[in-house]
PDB file of C-alpha atoms and ligand atoms in Angstrom:
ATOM      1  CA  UNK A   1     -39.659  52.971 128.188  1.00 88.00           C
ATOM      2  CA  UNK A   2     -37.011  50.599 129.112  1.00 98.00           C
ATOM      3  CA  UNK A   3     -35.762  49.203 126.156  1.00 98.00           C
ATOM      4  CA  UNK A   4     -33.825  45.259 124.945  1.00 98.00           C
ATOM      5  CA  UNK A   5     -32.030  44.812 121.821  1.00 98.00           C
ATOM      6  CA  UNK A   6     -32.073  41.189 121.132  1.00 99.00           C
ATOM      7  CA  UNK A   7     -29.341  39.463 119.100  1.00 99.00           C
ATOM      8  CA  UNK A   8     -30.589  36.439 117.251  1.00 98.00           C
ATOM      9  CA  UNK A   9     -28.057  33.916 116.266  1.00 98.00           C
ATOM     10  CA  UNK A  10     -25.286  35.322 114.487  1.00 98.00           C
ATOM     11  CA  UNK A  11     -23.189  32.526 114.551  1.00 98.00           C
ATOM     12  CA  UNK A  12     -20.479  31.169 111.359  1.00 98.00           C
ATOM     13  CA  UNK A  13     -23.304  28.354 110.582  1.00 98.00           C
ATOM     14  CA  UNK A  14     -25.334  30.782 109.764  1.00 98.00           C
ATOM     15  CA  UNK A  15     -23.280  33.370 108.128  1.00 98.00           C
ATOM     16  CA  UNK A  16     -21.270  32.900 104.636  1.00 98.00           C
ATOM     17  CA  UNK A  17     -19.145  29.527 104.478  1.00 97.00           C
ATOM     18  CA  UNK A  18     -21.971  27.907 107.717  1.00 98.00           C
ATOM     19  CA  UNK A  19     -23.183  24.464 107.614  1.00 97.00           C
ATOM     20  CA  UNK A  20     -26.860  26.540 107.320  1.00 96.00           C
ATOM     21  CA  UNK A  21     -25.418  29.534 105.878  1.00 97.00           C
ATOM     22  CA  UNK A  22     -27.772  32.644 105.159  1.00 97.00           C
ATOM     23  CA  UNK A  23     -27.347  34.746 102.703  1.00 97.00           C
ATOM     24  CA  UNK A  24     -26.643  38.236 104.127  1.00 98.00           C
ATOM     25  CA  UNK A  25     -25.626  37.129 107.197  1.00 98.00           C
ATOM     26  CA  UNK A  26     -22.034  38.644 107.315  1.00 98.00           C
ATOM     27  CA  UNK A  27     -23.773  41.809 106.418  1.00 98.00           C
ATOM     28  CA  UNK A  28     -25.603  41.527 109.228  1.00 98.00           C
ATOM     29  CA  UNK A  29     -23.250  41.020 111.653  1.00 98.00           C
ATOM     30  CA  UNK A  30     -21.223  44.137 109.894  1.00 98.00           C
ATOM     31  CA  UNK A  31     -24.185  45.873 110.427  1.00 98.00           C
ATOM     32  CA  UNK A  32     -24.874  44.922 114.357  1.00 98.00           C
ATOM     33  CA  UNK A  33     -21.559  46.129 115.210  1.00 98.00           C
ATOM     34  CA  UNK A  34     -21.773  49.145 113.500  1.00 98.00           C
ATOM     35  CA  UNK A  35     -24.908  49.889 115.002  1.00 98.00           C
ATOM     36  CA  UNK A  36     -23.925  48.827 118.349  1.00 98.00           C
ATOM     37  CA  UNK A  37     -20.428  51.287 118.367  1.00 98.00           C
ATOM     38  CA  UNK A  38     -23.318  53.730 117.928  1.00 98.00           C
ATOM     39  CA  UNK A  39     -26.196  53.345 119.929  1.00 98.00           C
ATOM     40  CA  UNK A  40     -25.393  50.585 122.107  1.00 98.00           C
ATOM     41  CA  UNK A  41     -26.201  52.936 124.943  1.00 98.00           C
ATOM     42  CA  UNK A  42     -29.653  53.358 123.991  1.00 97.00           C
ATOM     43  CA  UNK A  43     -30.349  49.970 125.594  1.00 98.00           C
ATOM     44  CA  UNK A  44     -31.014  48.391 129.239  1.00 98.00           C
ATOM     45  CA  UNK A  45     -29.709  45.227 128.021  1.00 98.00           C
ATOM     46  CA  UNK A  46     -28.114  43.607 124.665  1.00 98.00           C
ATOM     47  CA  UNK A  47     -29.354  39.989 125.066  1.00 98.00           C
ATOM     48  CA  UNK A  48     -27.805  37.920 121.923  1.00 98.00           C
ATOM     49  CA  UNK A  49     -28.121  34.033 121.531  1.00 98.00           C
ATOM     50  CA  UNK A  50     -26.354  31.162 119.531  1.00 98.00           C
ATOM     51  CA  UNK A  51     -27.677  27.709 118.818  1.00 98.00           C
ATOM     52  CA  UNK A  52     -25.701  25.346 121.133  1.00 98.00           C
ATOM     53  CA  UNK A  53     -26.851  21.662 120.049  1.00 98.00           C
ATOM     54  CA  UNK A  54     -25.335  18.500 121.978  1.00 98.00           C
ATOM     55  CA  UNK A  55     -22.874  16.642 119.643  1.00 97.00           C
ATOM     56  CA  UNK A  56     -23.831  13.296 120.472  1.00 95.00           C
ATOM     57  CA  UNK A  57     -27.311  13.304 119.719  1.00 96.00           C
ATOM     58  CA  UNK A  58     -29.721  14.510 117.080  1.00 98.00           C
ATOM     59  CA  UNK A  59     -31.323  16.927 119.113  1.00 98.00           C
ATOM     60  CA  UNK A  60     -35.287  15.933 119.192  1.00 97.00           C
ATOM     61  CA  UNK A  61     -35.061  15.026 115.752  1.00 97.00           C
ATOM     62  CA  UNK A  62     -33.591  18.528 114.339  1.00 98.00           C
ATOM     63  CA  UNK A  63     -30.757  17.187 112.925  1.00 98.00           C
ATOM     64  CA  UNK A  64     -31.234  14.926 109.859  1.00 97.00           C
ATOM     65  CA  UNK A  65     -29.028  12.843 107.473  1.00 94.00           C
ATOM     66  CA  UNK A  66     -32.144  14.117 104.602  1.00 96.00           C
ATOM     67  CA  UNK A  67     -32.806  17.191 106.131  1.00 96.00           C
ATOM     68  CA  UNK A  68     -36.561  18.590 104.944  1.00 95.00           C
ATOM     69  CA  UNK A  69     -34.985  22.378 106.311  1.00 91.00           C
ATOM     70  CA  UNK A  70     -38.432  23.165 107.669  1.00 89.00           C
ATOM     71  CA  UNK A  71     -38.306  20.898 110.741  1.00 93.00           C
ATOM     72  CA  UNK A  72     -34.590  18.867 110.240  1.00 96.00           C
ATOM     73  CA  UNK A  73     -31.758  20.381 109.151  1.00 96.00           C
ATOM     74  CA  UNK A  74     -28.460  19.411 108.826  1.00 96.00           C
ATOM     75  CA  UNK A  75     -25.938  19.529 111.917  1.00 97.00           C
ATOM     76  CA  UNK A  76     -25.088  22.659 112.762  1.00 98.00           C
ATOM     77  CA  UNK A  77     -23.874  24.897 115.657  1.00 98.00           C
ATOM     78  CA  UNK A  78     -22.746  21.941 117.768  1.00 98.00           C
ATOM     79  CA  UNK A  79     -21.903  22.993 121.116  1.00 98.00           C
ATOM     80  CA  UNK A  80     -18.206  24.511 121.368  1.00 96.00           C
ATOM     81  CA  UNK A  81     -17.537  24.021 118.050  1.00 98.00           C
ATOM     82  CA  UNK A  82     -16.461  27.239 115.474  1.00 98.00           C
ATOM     83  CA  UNK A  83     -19.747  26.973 113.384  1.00 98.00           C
ATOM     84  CA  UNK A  84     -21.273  27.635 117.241  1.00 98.00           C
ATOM     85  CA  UNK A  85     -19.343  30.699 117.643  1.00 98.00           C
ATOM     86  CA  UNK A  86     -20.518  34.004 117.345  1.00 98.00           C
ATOM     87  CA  UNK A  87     -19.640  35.378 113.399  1.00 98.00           C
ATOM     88  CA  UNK A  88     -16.080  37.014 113.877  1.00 98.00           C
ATOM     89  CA  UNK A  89     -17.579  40.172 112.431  1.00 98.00           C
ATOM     90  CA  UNK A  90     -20.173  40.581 115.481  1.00 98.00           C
ATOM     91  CA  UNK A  91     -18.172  42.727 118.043  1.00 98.00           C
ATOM     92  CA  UNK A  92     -19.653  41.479 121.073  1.00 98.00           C
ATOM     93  CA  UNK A  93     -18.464  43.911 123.542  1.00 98.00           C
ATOM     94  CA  UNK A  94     -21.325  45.035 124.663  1.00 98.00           C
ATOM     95  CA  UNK A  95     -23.120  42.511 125.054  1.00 98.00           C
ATOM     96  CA  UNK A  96     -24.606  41.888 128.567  1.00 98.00           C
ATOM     97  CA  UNK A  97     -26.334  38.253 128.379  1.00 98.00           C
ATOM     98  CA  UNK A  98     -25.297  35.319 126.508  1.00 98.00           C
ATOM     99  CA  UNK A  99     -28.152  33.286 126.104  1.00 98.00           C
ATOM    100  CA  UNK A 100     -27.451  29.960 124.870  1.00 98.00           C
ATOM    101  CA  UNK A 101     -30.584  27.389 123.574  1.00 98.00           C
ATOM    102  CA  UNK A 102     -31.454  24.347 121.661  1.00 98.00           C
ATOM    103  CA  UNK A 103     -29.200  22.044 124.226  1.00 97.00           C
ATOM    104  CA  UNK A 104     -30.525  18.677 123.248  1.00 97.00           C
ATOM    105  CA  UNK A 105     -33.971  20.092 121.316  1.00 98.00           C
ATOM    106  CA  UNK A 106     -34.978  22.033 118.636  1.00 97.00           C
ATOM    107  CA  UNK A 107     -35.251  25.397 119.745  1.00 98.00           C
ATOM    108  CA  UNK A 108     -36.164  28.625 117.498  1.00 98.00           C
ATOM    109  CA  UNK A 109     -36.741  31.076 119.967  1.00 98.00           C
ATOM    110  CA  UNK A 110     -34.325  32.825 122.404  1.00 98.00           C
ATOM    111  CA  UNK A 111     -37.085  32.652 124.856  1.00 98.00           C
ATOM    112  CA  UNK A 112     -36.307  28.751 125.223  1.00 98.00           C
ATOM    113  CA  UNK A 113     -32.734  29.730 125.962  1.00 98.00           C
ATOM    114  CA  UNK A 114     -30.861  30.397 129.351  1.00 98.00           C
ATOM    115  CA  UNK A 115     -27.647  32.179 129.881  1.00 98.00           C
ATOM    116  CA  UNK A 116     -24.577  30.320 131.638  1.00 95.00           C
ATOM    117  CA  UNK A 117     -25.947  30.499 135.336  1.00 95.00           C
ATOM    118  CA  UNK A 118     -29.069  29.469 134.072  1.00 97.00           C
ATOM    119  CA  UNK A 119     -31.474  32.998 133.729  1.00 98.00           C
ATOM    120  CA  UNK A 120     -34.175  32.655 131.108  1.00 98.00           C
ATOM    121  CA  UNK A 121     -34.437  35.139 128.751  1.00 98.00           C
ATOM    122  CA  UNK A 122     -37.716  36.408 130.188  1.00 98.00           C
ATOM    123  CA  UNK A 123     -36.267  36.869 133.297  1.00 98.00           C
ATOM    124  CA  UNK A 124     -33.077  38.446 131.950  1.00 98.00           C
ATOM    125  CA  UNK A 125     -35.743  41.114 130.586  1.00 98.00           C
ATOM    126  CA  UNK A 126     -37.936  41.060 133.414  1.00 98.00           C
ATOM    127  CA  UNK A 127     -35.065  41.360 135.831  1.00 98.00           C
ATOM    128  CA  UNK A 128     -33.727  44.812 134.160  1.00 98.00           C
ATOM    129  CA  UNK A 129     -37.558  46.348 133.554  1.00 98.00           C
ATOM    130  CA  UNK A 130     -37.985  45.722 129.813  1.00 98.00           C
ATOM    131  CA  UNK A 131     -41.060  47.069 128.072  1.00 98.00           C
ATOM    132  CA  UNK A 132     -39.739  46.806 124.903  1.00 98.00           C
ATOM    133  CA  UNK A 133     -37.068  45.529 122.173  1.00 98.00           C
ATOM    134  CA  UNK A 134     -35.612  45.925 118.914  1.00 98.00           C
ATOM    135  CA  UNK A 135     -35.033  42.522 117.376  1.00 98.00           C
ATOM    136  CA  UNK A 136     -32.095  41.725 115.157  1.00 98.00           C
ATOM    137  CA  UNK A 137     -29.896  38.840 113.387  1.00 98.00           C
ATOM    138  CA  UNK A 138     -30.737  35.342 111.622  1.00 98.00           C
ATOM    139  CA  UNK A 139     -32.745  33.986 110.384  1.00 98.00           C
ATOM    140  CA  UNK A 140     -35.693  36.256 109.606  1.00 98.00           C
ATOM    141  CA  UNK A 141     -37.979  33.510 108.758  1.00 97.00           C
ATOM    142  CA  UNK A 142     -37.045  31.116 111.595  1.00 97.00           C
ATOM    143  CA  UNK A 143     -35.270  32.534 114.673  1.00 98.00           C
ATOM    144  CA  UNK A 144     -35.978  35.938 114.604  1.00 98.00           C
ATOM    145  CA  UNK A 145     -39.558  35.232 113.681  1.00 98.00           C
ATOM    146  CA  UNK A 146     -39.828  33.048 116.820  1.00 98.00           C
ATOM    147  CA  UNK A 147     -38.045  35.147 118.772  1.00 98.00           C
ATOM    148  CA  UNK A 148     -40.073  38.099 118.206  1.00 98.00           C
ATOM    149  CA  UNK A 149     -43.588  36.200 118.641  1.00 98.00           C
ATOM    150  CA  UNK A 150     -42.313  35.367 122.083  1.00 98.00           C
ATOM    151  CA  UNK A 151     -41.153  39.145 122.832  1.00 98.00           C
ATOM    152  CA  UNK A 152     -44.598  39.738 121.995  1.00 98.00           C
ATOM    153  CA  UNK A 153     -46.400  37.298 124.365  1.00 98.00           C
ATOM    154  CA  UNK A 154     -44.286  38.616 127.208  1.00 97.00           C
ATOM    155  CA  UNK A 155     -46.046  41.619 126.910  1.00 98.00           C
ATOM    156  CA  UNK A 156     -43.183  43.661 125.538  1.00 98.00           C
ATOM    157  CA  UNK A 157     -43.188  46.540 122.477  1.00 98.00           C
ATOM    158  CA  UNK A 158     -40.992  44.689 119.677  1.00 98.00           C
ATOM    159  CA  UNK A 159     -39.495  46.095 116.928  1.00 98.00           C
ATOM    160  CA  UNK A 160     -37.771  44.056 113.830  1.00 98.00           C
ATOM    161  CA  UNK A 161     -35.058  46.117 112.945  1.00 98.00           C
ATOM    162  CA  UNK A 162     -35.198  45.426 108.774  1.00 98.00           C
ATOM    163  CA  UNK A 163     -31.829  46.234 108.161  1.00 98.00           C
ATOM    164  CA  UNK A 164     -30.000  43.730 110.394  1.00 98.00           C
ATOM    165  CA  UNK A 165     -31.772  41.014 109.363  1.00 98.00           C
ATOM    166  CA  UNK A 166     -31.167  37.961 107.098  1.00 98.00           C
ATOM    167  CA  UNK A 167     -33.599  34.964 105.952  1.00 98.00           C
ATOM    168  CA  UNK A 168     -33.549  31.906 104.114  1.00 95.00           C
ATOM    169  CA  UNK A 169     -35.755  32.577 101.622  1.00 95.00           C
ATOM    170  CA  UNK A 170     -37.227  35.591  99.914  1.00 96.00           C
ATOM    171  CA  UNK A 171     -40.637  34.185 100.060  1.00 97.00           C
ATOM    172  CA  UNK A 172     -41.162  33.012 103.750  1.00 96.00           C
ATOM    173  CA  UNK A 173     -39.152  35.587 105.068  1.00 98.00           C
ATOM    174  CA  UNK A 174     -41.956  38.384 103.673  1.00 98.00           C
ATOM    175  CA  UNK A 175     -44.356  36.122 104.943  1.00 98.00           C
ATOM    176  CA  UNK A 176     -42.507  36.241 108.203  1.00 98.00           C
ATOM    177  CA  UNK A 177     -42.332  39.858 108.862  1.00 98.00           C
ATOM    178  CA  UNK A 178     -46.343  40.234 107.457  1.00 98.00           C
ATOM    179  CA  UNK A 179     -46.679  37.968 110.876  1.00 98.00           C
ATOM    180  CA  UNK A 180     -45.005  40.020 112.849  1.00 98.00           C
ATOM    181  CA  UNK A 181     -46.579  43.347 111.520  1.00 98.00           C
ATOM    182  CA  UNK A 182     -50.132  41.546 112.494  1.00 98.00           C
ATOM    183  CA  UNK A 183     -48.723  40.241 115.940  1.00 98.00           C
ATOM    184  CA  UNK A 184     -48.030  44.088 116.549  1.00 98.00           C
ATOM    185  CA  UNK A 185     -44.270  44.489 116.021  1.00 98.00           C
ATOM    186  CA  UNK A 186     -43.583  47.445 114.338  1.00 98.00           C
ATOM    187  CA  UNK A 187     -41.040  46.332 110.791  1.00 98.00           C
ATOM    188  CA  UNK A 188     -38.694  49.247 110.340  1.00 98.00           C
ATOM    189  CA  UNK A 189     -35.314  50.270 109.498  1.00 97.00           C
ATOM    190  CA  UNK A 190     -32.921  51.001 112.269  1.00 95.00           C
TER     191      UNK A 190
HETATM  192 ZN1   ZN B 201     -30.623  24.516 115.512  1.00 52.15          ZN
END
């Protein structure tokens, strides 16, 4: 079993003080690090992504001056801006792909990202022989969600790691991770 640990977003506009910010999501990133100083070498690759929106435009429609925060939200994690860097608490060290998405569109998943050079995620993960991956960061009931689903219909084993997680709200975060569990991830702590 060759095995991805996927990073989802843990970026300052989505941690404490964000333009979108989660509740938890410092925690998380605490958390991440930790857990990477430990067991970082468990994993083929350590794939994490950020939100990277154009500045000049309102991405497909996903930013919003009257945001409804299920499809339009308000601007956040504009390209090469501090809300679009990684939370300072997220050591990122070992990290061995930067995937960046959502360049012009609305995009949930990391699957819809690239890195730099222009390597989807699936074939980051193809490329190094993944079968399956532990899924971390923010949000639970958005990105990760999305992210995992995709993990899923590549044909990899996912697991939602339930400690380094963070959603928006109680409610559609449970629902969420009830998804996920019927998908066939497995929803455990780390
Ligand atoms: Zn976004």
């Amino acid at each position: 079993m060759t095995r991805a640990l996927l990073i989802v977003d843990v970026q300052n506009d989505f941690t404490e003080d964000g333009a979108l910010a989660v509740a938890g999501g410092d925690a998380v990133a605490e958390r991440i690090s930790a857990f990477l100083a430990a067991h970082a070498g468990d994993y083929a690759v350590i794939v994490a992504s950020r939100d990277w929106h154009d500045a000049d435009s309102d991405n497909g429609g996903h930013f919003a001056a009257e945001p409804d925060f299920r499809d339009s939200w308000p601007v956040h994690c504009v390209a090469g801006t501090p809300g679009a860097d990684y939370d300072p608490l997220l050591e990122p060290a070992a990290i061995t792909h930067h995937v960046l998405k959502g360049r012009g569109e609305p995009a949930y998943s990391m699957f819809q990202g690239a890195t730099e050079d222009g390597q989807t995620t699936a074939a980051v993960l193809s490329a190094a022989g993944v079968t399956s991956a532990d899924v971390v960061g923010i949000a639970t009931d958005h990105c990760v969600r999305a992210t995992a689903l995709d993990a899923i219909a590549h044909g990899i084993a996912v697991r939602v790691l339930t400690d380094m997680i963070a959603g928006v709200a109680p409610d559609s975060s449970a629902a969420a991770l009830a998804e996920l569990g019927h998908a066939g991830a497995e929803i455990t702590a780390s």
